[in-house]
Amino acid sequence: MDADADRAAVPADALRNLNLNLLLHLDALLAHRSVSQAARHLGLSQPTVSAALHRLRRQFGDELLVRSGAQTELTPLGLQLQPLTAAALTSVERVFTSTNVFDPAASNREFSLLGIDYWVASVGSALTAQVARVAPAVRLRFCRPSGELFSGITDTLRTVDGVLGPHGVLHGVSHTDLYSDEWVCVVDAGNRRVGERLTLAELSALPWVVAMNESTADAGLREPLGMRQLRLAGIEPRITAAVESYLAVPWFVAGSERIAITHRRFAEKIAGATGLRVLDCPIPLRPLRLALWWHPQFERDAGHRWLRETLRSLYDEPTQKQGEP
């Protein structure tokens, strides 16, 4: 079904009767679960927001907010509407901020990027520094996925400016590669079980710490891709600690006999602060390529194009592009 058919499927009367102000009220009420706090957030009087809540209750045939002891809770419908309302407002905002011309020096637009902690940390520092130099009023928001990141990715991409993730996990979606990075192993500098070079025997014998991320499990990324490559090579790591944060891994290696696999850029940055040694893996591993993915609706948006070009400019190596106009 094409875009025109999609629009035709929505009754014109229904669109004319929509009240975007009510959508703003609904978002604030569901987020704050309080008429007074929603009013403060919106900069409106409490009676105005109370009247909006009354209209919303008639609209949905549901209380939306209910008292439970000393607290106010969302009804099941309210809980269902909360993420939908936030996504709808984000989409509306993007419609009215999309332009053919973008002046970074004058813009106060906010861009949002979604990804697990390591991927955000990989680009966040350099990106914020560059944006501060050329677009001082532009805001960047970095978000962690709250559920499975890659299931329903098209809907996810509608609500953010981009998703950071490994090249190859998505297909048929506009993307650009940002950089490649080698897999390396890290051990504590005082770990006497490891010599100057890692051996296959040490990979099997040493205790491992790994990052296990449920938000990317739907794309087969519950553990690092490098760990998967070790298993395919016949190495079965003896995992003794698992953490949800990739950035926490070095601290579970420091001061112990554990070993972990990570990316060279990150490992060399934190080696001195954590007292770790960075070692080449005795098995050749395919490098990881970090990519930025975005919804096709942003393809020709001048501001989004600027964001993509700014990200690509941070890295010297050639990038592979798909879906660029």
Short mmCIF file of C-alpha atoms in Angstrom, two decimals:
data_model
loop_
_atom_site.label_atom_id
_atom_site.label_comp_id
_atom_site.label_asym_id
_atom_site.label_seq_id
_atom_site.Cartn_x
_atom_site.Cartn_y
_atom_site.Cartn_z
CA MET A 1 0.00 0.00 0.00
CA ASP A 2 1.45 3.37 -1.00
CA ALA A 3 1.45 6.59 1.04
CA ASP A 4 -1.60 8.02 -0.77
CA ALA A 5 -3.57 4.86 -0.10
CA ASP A 6 -2.51 5.00 3.54
CA ARG A 7 -3.80 8.54 3.88
CA ALA A 8 -7.02 7.67 2.05
CA ALA A 9 -7.65 4.91 4.56
CA VAL A 10 -8.03 7.54 7.31
CA PRO A 11 -11.45 9.24 7.19
CA ALA A 12 -11.10 12.96 6.49
CA ASP A 13 -13.70 13.80 9.15
CA ALA A 14 -11.65 11.95 11.74
CA LEU A 15 -8.58 14.03 10.92
CA ARG A 16 -10.55 17.31 10.98
CA ASN A 17 -11.92 16.47 14.42
CA LEU A 18 -8.51 15.79 15.94
CA ASN A 19 -7.39 18.27 18.58
CA LEU A 20 -3.61 18.40 18.93
CA ASN A 21 -3.92 20.38 22.15
CA LEU A 22 -5.70 17.40 23.68
CA LEU A 23 -2.79 15.22 22.60
CA LEU A 24 -0.44 17.51 24.52
CA HIS A 25 -2.71 17.32 27.57
CA LEU A 26 -2.92 13.54 27.30
CA ASP A 27 0.85 13.16 27.10
CA ALA A 28 1.41 15.36 30.16
CA LEU A 29 -1.33 13.66 32.19
CA LEU A 30 -0.07 10.16 31.40
CA ALA A 31 3.54 11.14 32.10
CA HIS A 32 2.93 12.99 35.40
CA ARG A 33 -0.20 11.09 36.55
CA SER A 34 -1.37 14.29 38.20
CA VAL A 35 -3.58 17.15 37.00
CA SER A 36 -1.61 19.73 39.00
CA GLN A 37 1.79 18.53 37.82
CA ALA A 38 0.58 18.25 34.21
CA ALA A 39 -0.72 21.83 34.44
CA ARG A 40 2.62 23.02 35.77
CA HIS A 41 4.44 21.20 32.98
CA LEU A 42 2.19 22.73 30.30
CA GLY A 43 2.18 26.19 31.86
CA LEU A 44 -1.63 26.14 32.14
CA SER A 45 -4.13 26.51 34.97
CA GLN A 46 -5.28 23.44 36.86
CA PRO A 47 -8.97 23.92 35.86
CA THR A 48 -7.96 24.01 32.18
CA VAL A 49 -6.11 20.69 32.44
CA SER A 50 -8.89 19.20 34.56
CA ALA A 51 -11.40 20.10 31.83
CA ALA A 52 -9.11 18.49 29.24
CA LEU A 53 -8.96 15.30 31.31
CA HIS A 54 -12.76 15.26 31.41
CA ARG A 55 -12.90 15.54 27.60
CA LEU A 56 -10.28 12.81 27.22
CA ARG A 57 -12.24 10.48 29.49
CA ARG A 58 -15.31 10.99 27.30
CA GLN A 59 -13.23 10.50 24.17
CA PHE A 60 -11.81 7.15 25.28
CA GLY A 61 -14.66 5.98 27.50
CA ASP A 62 -12.08 5.31 30.20
CA GLU A 63 -10.91 7.01 33.39
CA LEU A 64 -7.25 6.96 32.27
CA LEU A 65 -6.11 8.10 35.75
CA VAL A 66 -7.48 6.47 38.91
CA ARG A 67 -6.76 6.89 42.60
CA SER A 68 -5.14 3.96 44.40
CA GLY A 69 -4.68 4.84 48.03
CA ALA A 70 -2.47 7.93 48.23
CA GLN A 71 -1.26 7.52 44.64
CA THR A 72 -2.69 7.98 41.16
CA GLU A 73 -2.23 5.14 38.71
CA LEU A 74 -2.89 4.68 35.01
CA THR A 75 -5.67 2.38 33.91
CA PRO A 76 -4.72 -0.46 31.53
CA LEU A 77 -5.81 1.75 28.62
CA GLY A 78 -3.76 4.64 30.02
CA LEU A 79 -0.69 2.42 30.14
CA GLN A 80 -1.33 1.35 26.56
CA LEU A 81 -1.77 4.95 25.40
CA GLN A 82 1.35 6.34 27.11
CA PRO A 83 4.01 5.15 24.60
CA LEU A 84 1.64 5.69 21.66
CA THR A 85 1.00 9.28 22.72
CA ALA A 86 4.69 10.04 23.16
CA ALA A 87 5.45 8.55 19.72
CA ALA A 88 2.59 10.49 18.11
CA LEU A 89 3.83 13.79 19.53
CA THR A 90 7.36 13.03 18.37
CA SER A 91 6.08 12.31 14.85
CA VAL A 92 4.05 15.54 14.79
CA GLU A 93 7.07 17.52 15.94
CA ARG A 94 9.19 15.98 13.19
CA VAL A 95 6.62 16.93 10.56
CA PHE A 96 6.80 20.59 11.52
CA THR A 97 10.58 20.71 12.04
CA SER A 98 11.39 19.12 8.66
CA THR A 99 12.78 21.72 6.27
CA ASN A 100 14.54 21.98 2.93
CA VAL A 101 17.10 24.35 4.43
CA PHE A 102 18.93 23.88 7.73
CA ASP A 103 21.21 26.42 9.37
CA PRO A 104 23.04 24.67 12.23
CA ALA A 105 24.36 27.93 13.65
CA ALA A 106 20.80 29.26 14.11
CA SER A 107 18.85 26.06 14.82
CA ASN A 108 17.63 24.95 18.25
CA ARG A 109 16.40 21.57 16.98
CA GLU A 110 16.76 18.45 19.13
CA PHE A 111 18.11 15.22 17.62
CA SER A 112 17.71 11.87 19.37
CA LEU A 113 19.84 8.75 18.95
CA LEU A 114 18.97 5.33 20.32
CA GLY A 115 21.39 2.55 21.22
CA ILE A 116 22.91 0.50 24.00
CA ASP A 117 25.40 2.21 26.28
CA TYR A 118 28.55 1.21 24.41
CA TRP A 119 27.30 2.35 20.99
CA VAL A 120 26.12 5.68 22.41
CA ALA A 121 29.40 6.21 24.26
CA SER A 122 31.36 5.36 21.11
CA VAL A 123 30.06 8.38 19.20
CA GLY A 124 28.51 10.62 21.87
CA SER A 125 31.58 12.46 23.12
CA ALA A 126 32.95 13.36 19.68
CA LEU A 127 29.51 14.24 18.32
CA THR A 128 28.57 16.56 21.20
CA ALA A 129 31.92 18.33 20.94
CA GLN A 130 31.50 18.91 17.19
CA VAL A 131 27.89 20.06 17.56
CA ALA A 132 28.87 22.49 20.32
CA ARG A 133 31.39 24.08 17.94
CA VAL A 134 29.14 24.56 14.91
CA ALA A 135 25.59 24.42 16.28
CA PRO A 136 25.60 25.73 19.87
CA ALA A 137 21.80 25.75 20.27
CA VAL A 138 21.21 22.27 18.82
CA ARG A 139 20.37 19.66 21.47
CA LEU A 140 21.32 15.97 21.43
CA ARG A 141 19.36 13.33 23.31
CA PHE A 142 20.84 9.85 23.72
CA CYS A 143 18.37 7.11 24.67
CA ARG A 144 18.66 3.51 25.80
CA PRO A 145 16.13 1.03 24.43
CA SER A 146 13.48 0.07 26.97
CA GLY A 147 12.51 -3.18 25.24
CA GLU A 148 13.70 -5.27 22.35
CA LEU A 149 15.52 -2.85 20.09
CA PHE A 150 15.18 -4.47 16.68
CA SER A 151 11.68 -5.94 16.83
CA GLY A 152 9.29 -3.45 15.24
CA ILE A 153 12.32 -1.43 14.16
CA THR A 154 10.33 0.58 11.60
CA ASP A 155 8.06 1.95 14.33
CA THR A 156 11.09 2.58 16.54
CA LEU A 157 12.81 4.56 13.79
CA ARG A 158 9.76 6.82 13.48
CA THR A 159 10.29 8.10 17.03
CA VAL A 160 14.04 8.86 16.94
CA ASP A 161 16.48 10.39 14.49
CA GLY A 162 18.62 7.29 14.36
CA VAL A 163 19.54 3.95 15.86
CA LEU A 164 23.17 3.01 16.47
CA GLY A 165 23.99 -0.64 15.93
CA PRO A 166 26.29 -3.15 14.21
CA HIS A 167 26.32 -3.21 10.43
CA GLY A 168 24.28 -6.07 9.02
CA VAL A 169 21.64 -6.52 11.72
CA LEU A 170 19.01 -4.67 9.68
CA HIS A 171 18.12 -4.94 6.03
CA GLY A 172 16.17 -2.66 3.73
CA VAL A 173 16.54 0.36 6.02
CA SER A 174 18.54 3.49 5.21
CA HIS A 175 21.92 3.50 6.93
CA THR A 176 25.50 4.68 6.81
CA ASP A 177 28.55 2.96 8.30
CA LEU A 178 30.49 5.11 10.75
CA TYR A 179 33.65 3.15 11.58
CA SER A 180 35.17 -0.29 11.95
CA ASP A 181 36.83 -1.57 15.12
CA GLU A 182 38.90 -4.61 15.98
CA TRP A 183 38.00 -7.10 18.68
CA VAL A 184 40.60 -7.42 21.44
CA CYS A 185 40.79 -9.11 24.82
CA VAL A 186 41.45 -7.37 28.13
CA VAL A 187 42.90 -8.79 31.34
CA ASP A 188 44.11 -7.24 34.56
CA ALA A 189 47.70 -5.99 34.30
CA GLY A 190 48.60 -8.15 37.30
CA ASN A 191 47.00 -11.35 35.99
CA ARG A 192 49.86 -13.87 36.22
CA ARG A 193 47.94 -16.57 34.38
CA VAL A 194 48.40 -14.69 31.11
CA GLY A 195 51.75 -14.22 29.36
CA GLU A 196 52.72 -11.60 26.83
CA ARG A 197 50.41 -13.16 24.28
CA LEU A 198 47.10 -14.92 24.71
CA THR A 199 46.87 -18.58 23.78
CA LEU A 200 43.89 -20.71 22.78
CA ALA A 201 44.29 -22.67 25.99
CA GLU A 202 44.03 -19.49 28.07
CA LEU A 203 40.85 -18.46 26.25
CA SER A 204 39.24 -21.72 27.38
CA ALA A 205 40.71 -21.85 30.87
CA LEU A 206 40.27 -18.28 32.09
CA PRO A 207 37.01 -17.10 33.72
CA TRP A 208 35.07 -14.67 31.52
CA VAL A 209 32.89 -11.63 32.11
CA VAL A 210 30.44 -10.74 29.34
CA ALA A 211 27.82 -8.10 28.68
CA MET A 212 24.40 -9.65 28.12
CA ASN A 213 21.92 -7.24 26.56
CA GLU A 214 18.26 -8.25 26.34
CA SER A 215 17.24 -5.20 24.29
CA THR A 216 19.15 -6.53 21.28
CA ALA A 217 18.39 -10.20 21.80
CA ASP A 218 15.78 -10.14 19.03
CA ALA A 219 18.60 -9.46 16.55
CA GLY A 220 20.76 -12.26 17.95
CA LEU A 221 22.92 -9.81 19.92
CA ARG A 222 22.36 -10.98 23.48
CA GLU A 223 26.15 -11.15 23.86
CA PRO A 224 28.96 -9.41 21.92
CA LEU A 225 29.40 -10.49 18.31
CA GLY A 226 33.05 -11.21 19.10
CA MET A 227 31.96 -13.79 21.68
CA ARG A 228 29.81 -15.48 19.04
CA GLN A 229 32.83 -15.69 16.74
CA LEU A 230 34.84 -17.38 19.48
CA ARG A 231 32.14 -20.00 19.88
CA LEU A 232 32.05 -20.62 16.14
CA ALA A 233 35.83 -21.16 16.28
CA GLY A 234 35.35 -23.90 18.87
CA ILE A 235 36.14 -21.86 22.00
CA GLU A 236 33.52 -22.21 24.73
CA PRO A 237 34.20 -19.39 27.22
CA ARG A 238 33.78 -20.23 30.90
CA ILE A 239 31.50 -17.34 31.90
CA THR A 240 31.59 -16.53 35.61
CA ALA A 241 30.07 -13.03 35.52
CA ALA A 242 27.48 -11.41 33.26
CA VAL A 243 26.49 -7.75 33.37
CA GLU A 244 23.89 -5.71 31.49
CA SER A 245 26.19 -2.77 30.74
CA TYR A 246 28.98 -3.02 28.20
CA LEU A 247 30.71 -0.10 29.89
CA ALA A 248 30.79 -1.98 33.20
CA VAL A 249 32.75 -4.94 31.82
CA PRO A 250 36.28 -3.52 32.41
CA TRP A 251 35.55 -3.00 36.09
CA PHE A 252 34.68 -6.69 36.47
CA VAL A 253 38.02 -7.60 34.87
CA ALA A 254 40.14 -5.22 36.96
CA GLY A 255 41.73 -6.84 39.99
CA SER A 256 40.64 -10.35 38.98
CA GLU A 257 41.73 -13.27 36.81
CA ARG A 258 38.80 -12.69 34.45
CA ILE A 259 39.08 -11.95 30.76
CA ALA A 260 36.70 -10.11 28.45
CA ILE A 261 36.36 -9.27 24.78
CA THR A 262 35.70 -5.72 23.65
CA HIS A 263 36.64 -3.19 20.96
CA ARG A 264 40.15 -1.80 20.58
CA ARG A 265 39.14 1.89 20.66
CA PHE A 266 37.28 1.45 23.91
CA ALA A 267 39.88 -0.86 25.47
CA GLU A 268 42.77 1.50 24.80
CA LYS A 269 40.83 4.46 26.23
CA ILE A 270 40.07 2.78 29.55
CA ALA A 271 43.16 0.57 29.98
CA GLY A 272 45.09 3.13 31.99
CA ALA A 273 42.18 4.09 34.24
CA THR A 274 41.27 0.47 35.03
CA GLY A 275 44.73 -1.12 35.11
CA LEU A 276 44.08 -3.50 32.23
CA ARG A 277 46.24 -5.00 29.51
CA VAL A 278 44.97 -5.02 25.94
CA LEU A 279 45.84 -8.22 24.05
CA ASP A 280 45.27 -9.41 20.53
CA CYS A 281 42.96 -12.38 20.25
CA PRO A 282 44.79 -15.56 19.10
CA ILE A 283 41.89 -16.24 16.71
CA PRO A 284 41.37 -13.87 13.75
CA LEU A 285 37.99 -12.16 14.28
CA ARG A 286 35.99 -10.09 11.83
CA PRO A 287 35.96 -6.39 12.84
CA LEU A 288 32.71 -4.81 13.99
CA ARG A 289 31.29 -1.97 11.90
CA LEU A 290 29.13 0.55 13.72
CA ALA A 291 26.27 1.94 11.63
CA LEU A 292 23.60 4.61 11.94
CA TRP A 293 20.09 3.59 10.81
CA TRP A 294 17.18 5.96 10.14
CA HIS A 295 13.62 5.95 8.85
CA PRO A 296 13.14 6.75 5.14
CA GLN A 297 10.91 9.69 6.09
CA PHE A 298 14.08 11.60 7.09
CA GLU A 299 15.90 10.90 3.85
CA ARG A 300 15.50 14.40 2.36
CA ASP A 301 15.19 16.35 5.59
CA ALA A 302 17.94 18.99 5.57
CA GLY A 303 18.51 18.89 9.32
CA HIS A 304 18.74 15.13 9.40
CA ARG A 305 21.12 15.17 6.44
CA TRP A 306 23.33 17.57 8.42
CA LEU A 307 23.29 15.20 11.41
CA ARG A 308 24.33 12.25 9.23
CA GLU A 309 27.09 14.20 7.54
CA THR A 310 28.35 15.46 10.91
CA LEU A 311 28.54 11.91 12.26
CA ARG A 312 30.35 10.64 9.19
CA SER A 313 32.82 13.54 9.31
CA LEU A 314 34.03 12.42 12.74
CA TYR A 315 35.75 9.36 11.27
CA ASP A 316 38.57 9.36 8.75
CA GLU A 317 37.98 5.97 7.17
CA PRO A 318 35.74 5.65 4.09
CA THR A 319 32.12 4.82 4.84
CA GLN A 320 29.68 2.63 2.99
CA LYS A 321 26.36 4.33 2.37
CA GLN A 322 22.93 3.04 1.49
CA GLY A 323 19.71 4.92 0.97
CA GLU A 324 21.35 8.30 0.54
CA PRO A 325 19.68 10.61 -1.99
#
